[in-house]
Short mmCIF file of C-alpha atoms and ligand atoms in Angstrom, two decimals:
data_model
loop_
_atom_site.label_atom_id
_atom_site.label_comp_id
_atom_site.label_asym_id
_atom_site.label_seq_id
_atom_site.Cartn_x
_atom_site.Cartn_y
_atom_site.Cartn_z
CA MET A 2 0.03 -0.04 0.05
CA LEU A 3 2.58 2.47 0.85
CA PHE A 4 4.52 1.14 -1.66
CA THR A 5 1.86 1.85 -4.72
CA THR A 6 1.38 5.31 -2.81
CA ILE A 7 4.81 5.64 -2.91
CA ILE A 8 4.78 5.19 -7.02
CA LEU A 9 2.20 6.91 -7.36
CA ALA A 10 3.39 10.50 -5.73
CA VAL A 11 6.80 9.99 -8.35
CA GLN A 12 4.55 9.53 -11.11
CA LEU A 13 2.67 12.63 -10.19
CA LEU A 14 5.31 14.84 -9.72
CA VAL A 15 6.99 13.38 -13.05
CA LEU A 16 3.63 14.50 -14.79
CA ILE A 17 3.91 17.92 -12.40
CA SER A 18 7.66 19.04 -12.64
CA PRO A 19 7.89 20.10 -16.50
CA ALA A 20 4.37 21.89 -16.01
CA LEU A 21 6.27 23.89 -12.95
CA ALA A 22 9.61 24.50 -14.46
CA GLY A 23 7.64 25.76 -17.75
CA PHE A 24 8.14 24.70 -21.26
CA TYR A 25 11.30 27.38 -21.70
CA GLY A 26 12.38 27.96 -18.42
CA SER A 27 14.21 30.51 -16.78
CA ASP A 28 17.93 28.33 -17.37
CA THR A 29 16.90 29.23 -21.47
CA ALA A 30 17.61 32.26 -23.04
CA VAL A 31 14.35 32.01 -24.35
CA ILE A 32 11.97 35.12 -23.28
CA ASN A 33 8.38 33.97 -22.12
CA LEU A 34 5.97 36.42 -23.64
CA THR A 35 2.47 37.48 -22.51
CA PRO A 36 -0.03 39.68 -23.88
CA LYS A 37 1.44 42.46 -21.08
CA THR A 38 4.59 42.23 -22.62
CA PHE A 39 4.51 41.27 -26.09
CA LYS A 40 4.42 45.13 -27.33
CA THR A 41 7.37 46.24 -25.24
CA GLU A 42 9.99 43.39 -26.23
CA ILE A 43 8.85 42.60 -29.59
CA TYR A 44 7.65 46.14 -30.88
CA ASP A 45 9.20 48.87 -28.84
CA THR A 46 12.92 47.46 -30.11
CA ASN A 47 16.03 47.99 -32.31
CA TYR A 48 16.26 44.52 -32.14
CA THR A 49 15.08 41.69 -34.94
CA SER A 50 13.08 39.11 -33.23
CA ILE A 51 11.46 35.33 -33.52
CA VAL A 52 8.46 34.60 -31.63
CA GLU A 53 7.21 30.67 -31.46
CA PHE A 54 3.48 30.02 -30.79
CA TYR A 55 3.01 26.91 -29.15
CA ALA A 56 1.13 24.43 -27.55
CA GLU A 57 2.71 22.38 -24.60
CA TRP A 58 0.68 19.30 -25.85
CA CYS A 59 2.10 19.44 -29.55
CA GLY A 60 4.36 16.63 -30.28
CA HIS A 61 6.59 19.36 -32.79
CA CYS A 62 7.25 21.61 -30.81
CA LYS A 63 8.66 19.36 -27.96
CA ASN A 64 10.87 18.02 -30.60
CA LEU A 65 11.61 22.14 -31.86
CA ARG A 66 12.16 22.78 -27.94
CA PRO A 67 15.99 21.95 -27.56
CA GLN A 68 16.50 22.89 -30.85
CA TYR A 69 14.98 26.53 -30.30
CA THR A 70 16.57 26.83 -26.85
CA LYS A 71 20.28 26.03 -28.25
CA ALA A 72 19.33 29.11 -30.93
CA ALA A 73 18.22 31.24 -28.55
CA LYS A 74 21.67 30.57 -26.27
CA SER A 75 23.53 31.64 -29.25
CA LEU A 76 21.64 34.58 -30.34
CA THR A 77 22.26 36.10 -26.95
CA GLY A 78 22.93 40.06 -26.91
CA VAL A 79 22.61 39.95 -30.73
CA ALA A 80 18.86 38.87 -31.41
CA LYS A 81 15.63 38.02 -29.30
CA VAL A 82 14.23 34.39 -29.47
CA ALA A 83 10.56 34.45 -27.75
CA ALA A 84 7.50 32.46 -27.43
CA VAL A 85 3.91 32.37 -26.49
CA ARG A 86 2.37 29.40 -25.08
CA CYS A 87 -1.09 29.28 -27.28
CA ASP A 88 -3.03 27.08 -24.47
CA ASP A 89 -2.48 29.22 -21.70
CA GLN A 90 -5.96 31.19 -22.28
CA SER A 91 -4.11 34.29 -21.10
CA ASN A 92 -2.55 34.54 -24.72
CA GLN A 93 -5.29 33.82 -26.56
CA PRO A 94 -5.24 37.46 -27.72
CA LEU A 95 -1.77 37.17 -28.78
CA CYS A 96 -2.55 34.02 -30.80
CA SER A 97 -5.60 34.89 -32.63
CA ARG A 98 -3.90 38.74 -33.78
CA TYR A 99 -1.28 36.51 -35.25
CA ASN A 100 -3.19 33.93 -36.70
CA VAL A 101 -1.59 31.04 -35.45
CA ARG A 102 -3.40 28.43 -37.26
CA GLY A 103 -0.92 25.24 -35.89
CA TYR A 104 1.81 24.47 -33.80
CA PRO A 105 4.68 25.79 -33.92
CA THR A 106 4.44 28.56 -35.59
CA LEU A 107 7.50 31.00 -36.12
CA LYS A 108 7.30 34.27 -36.84
CA ILE A 109 10.17 37.07 -37.55
CA PHE A 110 9.60 40.48 -36.37
CA ARG A 111 12.27 43.33 -37.88
CA PRO A 112 12.42 46.22 -36.62
CA ASN A 113 11.28 49.53 -39.77
CA SER A 114 14.01 52.20 -39.03
CA LYS A 115 11.99 54.75 -41.01
CA VAL A 116 8.87 53.86 -38.49
CA PRO A 117 9.59 52.97 -35.29
CA SER A 118 7.26 50.33 -32.96
CA ASN A 119 5.74 49.08 -35.88
CA PRO A 120 7.73 46.12 -37.42
CA TYR A 121 7.90 44.02 -40.48
CA ILE A 122 6.63 40.94 -40.04
CA GLU A 123 7.49 37.47 -41.79
CA ASP A 124 6.34 33.74 -41.04
CA TYR A 125 9.49 31.71 -40.50
CA GLU A 126 10.05 28.56 -42.91
CA GLY A 127 13.58 27.26 -43.05
CA GLY A 128 14.40 24.43 -41.14
CA ARG A 129 14.02 23.82 -37.69
CA THR A 130 17.09 23.64 -36.37
CA ALA A 131 19.24 25.53 -34.29
CA LYS A 132 21.51 26.76 -37.02
CA ALA A 133 18.72 27.27 -39.65
CA ILE A 134 16.86 29.30 -37.10
CA VAL A 135 20.05 31.43 -36.11
CA ASP A 136 21.48 31.58 -39.87
CA THR A 137 18.49 33.40 -40.89
CA ILE A 138 17.97 35.66 -38.20
CA LEU A 139 21.74 36.64 -38.61
CA THR A 140 20.41 37.61 -42.03
CA LYS A 141 18.08 39.83 -40.22
CA ILE A 142 19.60 41.92 -37.39
CA PRO A 143 20.10 45.78 -37.88
CA ASN A 144 23.92 46.44 -39.31
CA LYS A 145 24.64 50.19 -37.34
CA VAL A 146 28.18 49.31 -37.68
CA GLN A 147 29.13 51.98 -40.77
CA ARG A 148 32.21 50.21 -42.69
CA LEU A 149 34.86 53.18 -42.29
CA LYS A 150 37.76 53.62 -44.77
CA ALA A 151 40.73 56.22 -44.62
CA GLU A 152 39.23 58.59 -47.26
CA ASN A 153 36.10 59.11 -45.06
CA PHE A 154 36.80 58.14 -41.22
CA ARG A 155 38.25 61.71 -40.05
CA THR A 156 34.88 63.41 -41.58
CA TRP A 157 32.93 60.57 -39.52
CA ILE A 158 34.89 61.66 -36.63
CA GLU A 159 34.33 65.47 -36.84
CA GLU A 160 31.08 65.44 -37.67
CA SER A 161 29.09 62.91 -35.01
CA LYS A 162 28.50 64.47 -30.94
CA SER A 163 28.19 61.30 -30.04
CA PRO A 164 31.50 59.02 -28.42
CA ASN A 165 32.72 57.05 -31.40
CA VAL A 166 33.40 53.51 -31.18
CA LEU A 167 35.74 52.12 -33.91
CA LEU A 168 36.47 48.95 -34.06
CA PHE A 169 39.54 47.33 -36.15
CA HIS A 170 38.94 44.63 -37.37
CA ASN A 171 40.86 42.00 -40.16
CA ASN A 172 37.24 40.83 -41.80
CA ALA A 173 35.02 42.68 -43.67
CA ASN A 174 31.69 41.79 -42.30
CA THR A 175 30.67 42.76 -38.43
CA PRO A 176 30.87 40.09 -36.39
CA PRO A 177 26.94 39.47 -34.56
CA MET A 178 28.31 40.67 -31.63
CA TYR A 179 29.67 44.60 -32.50
CA LYS A 180 25.75 44.74 -34.63
CA GLY A 181 23.82 43.77 -30.79
CA LEU A 182 26.42 46.65 -29.48
CA ALA A 183 25.06 49.15 -31.71
CA ILE A 184 21.83 47.76 -31.38
CA ASP A 185 22.20 48.99 -27.92
CA TYR A 186 24.14 52.45 -27.70
CA ALA A 187 21.68 53.21 -31.05
CA GLY A 188 21.53 56.98 -30.96
CA THR A 189 24.17 57.38 -27.85
CA ALA A 190 27.83 55.99 -30.01
CA ASN A 191 28.41 55.60 -33.67
CA PHE A 192 29.79 52.71 -34.15
CA GLY A 193 32.39 52.04 -37.42
CA ILE A 194 33.85 49.38 -38.21
CA ILE A 195 38.06 49.42 -39.89
CA GLN A 196 39.00 46.97 -41.77
CA LYS A 197 43.40 45.86 -41.08
CA SER A 198 43.67 46.60 -44.86
CA GLU A 199 43.11 50.16 -44.24
CA LYS A 200 46.61 50.80 -42.83
CA VAL A 201 46.52 54.38 -43.07
CA VAL A 202 43.76 54.01 -40.50
CA SER A 203 45.58 51.58 -37.94
CA LYS A 204 48.91 53.24 -38.40
CA GLU A 205 47.42 57.17 -36.74
CA PHE A 206 45.88 54.67 -34.42
CA GLY A 207 48.37 52.74 -33.43
CA VAL A 208 46.70 49.54 -33.69
CA THR A 209 48.94 46.72 -34.57
CA LYS A 210 46.45 43.71 -33.33
CA TYR A 211 42.62 42.54 -34.16
CA PRO A 212 40.17 43.18 -33.13
CA THR A 213 41.07 45.99 -31.11
CA ILE A 214 38.59 48.70 -30.01
CA VAL A 215 39.09 52.28 -29.49
CA VAL A 216 36.74 54.86 -28.42
CA VAL A 217 37.02 58.72 -29.69
CA THR A 218 35.56 60.78 -27.11
CA LYS A 219 35.44 65.35 -27.76
CA ASP A 220 35.80 67.72 -25.94
CA ASP A 221 37.19 71.44 -25.62
CA VAL A 222 40.06 70.08 -25.34
CA GLY A 223 40.38 68.55 -28.17
CA GLU A 224 40.03 64.15 -29.45
CA HIS A 225 40.71 61.56 -26.47
CA ARG A 226 41.16 57.76 -27.03
CA HIS A 227 40.43 55.37 -25.02
CA ASN A 228 41.89 51.74 -25.64
CA TYR A 229 39.42 48.51 -25.06
CA ALA A 230 42.26 46.41 -22.79
CA GLY A 231 39.84 43.44 -22.25
CA GLU A 232 38.18 40.38 -23.84
CA HIS A 233 36.75 40.44 -27.03
CA LYS A 234 33.02 39.28 -25.52
CA LYS A 235 29.66 41.03 -25.18
CA GLU A 236 29.39 41.81 -21.58
CA PRO A 237 32.81 43.35 -21.16
CA LEU A 238 32.43 45.19 -24.21
CA TYR A 239 28.70 46.32 -23.10
CA GLU A 240 30.09 47.57 -19.09
CA PHE A 241 33.51 49.31 -20.87
CA LEU A 242 30.84 51.47 -23.63
CA SER A 243 28.59 52.25 -20.40
CA GLY A 244 31.57 54.81 -19.42
CA PHE A 245 31.04 56.60 -22.26
CA ALA A 246 27.56 56.72 -23.77
CA THR A 247 24.02 55.35 -22.11
CA PRO A 248 22.08 52.45 -23.16
CA ALA A 249 18.91 53.02 -24.34
CA GLU A 250 15.83 51.86 -22.03
CA GLY A 251 14.67 48.11 -22.11
CA ALA A 252 16.98 48.37 -25.43
CA ARG A 253 18.94 45.38 -24.58
CA ALA A 254 18.88 42.07 -25.73
CA PRO A 255 18.58 39.73 -23.14
CA LYS A 256 21.65 38.22 -21.12
CA LYS A 257 22.76 34.68 -20.90
CA PRO A 258 21.03 32.91 -18.40
CA LYS A 259 22.60 32.18 -14.69
CA ARG A 260 22.42 29.27 -14.73
CA ALA A 261 23.18 27.94 -18.61
CA LYS A 262 26.35 26.56 -19.12
CA LYS A 263 28.62 28.68 -21.59
CA ALA A 264 28.18 28.00 -25.17
CA THR A 265 30.29 26.35 -26.95
CA GLN A 266 28.69 26.99 -30.58
CA HIS A 267 28.85 30.30 -32.22
CA GLU A 268 30.87 31.00 -29.63
CA GLU A 269 32.57 33.89 -31.74
CA LEU A 270 29.22 35.26 -31.86
C1 LIG B 24 16.21 52.71 -31.57
O1 LIG B 24 17.47 53.34 -32.49
C2 LIG B 24 17.48 54.96 -32.58
C3 LIG B 24 18.57 55.49 -33.11
O2 LIG B 24 18.60 54.99 -34.53
C4 LIG B 24 17.38 55.45 -30.98
O3 LIG B 24 17.12 57.07 -31.48
C5 LIG B 24 15.97 54.61 -30.58
O4 LIG B 24 16.04 55.42 -29.02
C6 LIG B 24 16.28 53.44 -30.02
N1 LIG B 24 15.22 52.97 -29.52
C7 LIG B 24 15.11 51.93 -28.74
C8 LIG B 24 13.71 51.40 -28.10
O5 LIG B 24 16.31 51.19 -28.14
#
């Protein structure tokens, strides 16, 4: 009798615990959205987002879950990865507004640089793997990092009123992490990338290794250069830049969840 009771109790716990932890628990980087938070998180941001509309009982959603969780971790600080649980009655208004007819439905929200809080919305129809999701989203994130050359970098610095963040890089393409930083500081700092081949500029700034970050500020006395000496990772860079500029309120893409293990893939993001 006691034995049966214990078995039943264990079975009950097994049944209940995933519900308690949530489909996307706080140990993941997935943002759980509600009608209260949807607009602020997805509309009032300069970040691109992907939103999954799902139901907990749905098999395809369960299959997608580990991949989606992995994508969220990879895109931390670069794009928002979010989810709406449609079998929760209180979220129904969201699921009907976006015409969700099957689960999972994935939609991409891309900020409209001309009209704030009015994103472009499209269906995500790519593969349901972390890699396919990450690769697609990376092609849809805004690039606020200006490509600078020896001929134009002086004018760019002189004309700007905000601090200038110069990234000296050996690659022509801006790494996603820097695009994320430029979004965090949109409107309060200017970001530029200078390729290694622009030797004149590197020489003027005494840059000999890549990547290197130099912040140029101006005041009555003149121009000041601040070299970044830390690791080229989002968190320490974000902290360093906060000494020169203020990020937009709530603009940030979520940090890595505290309990999560270190990302092993896409670490160079
Ligand atoms: C979005 O970017 C613009 C500048 O491009 C900035 O003025 C605005 O504050 C940013 N909005 C948010 C919510 O970060």
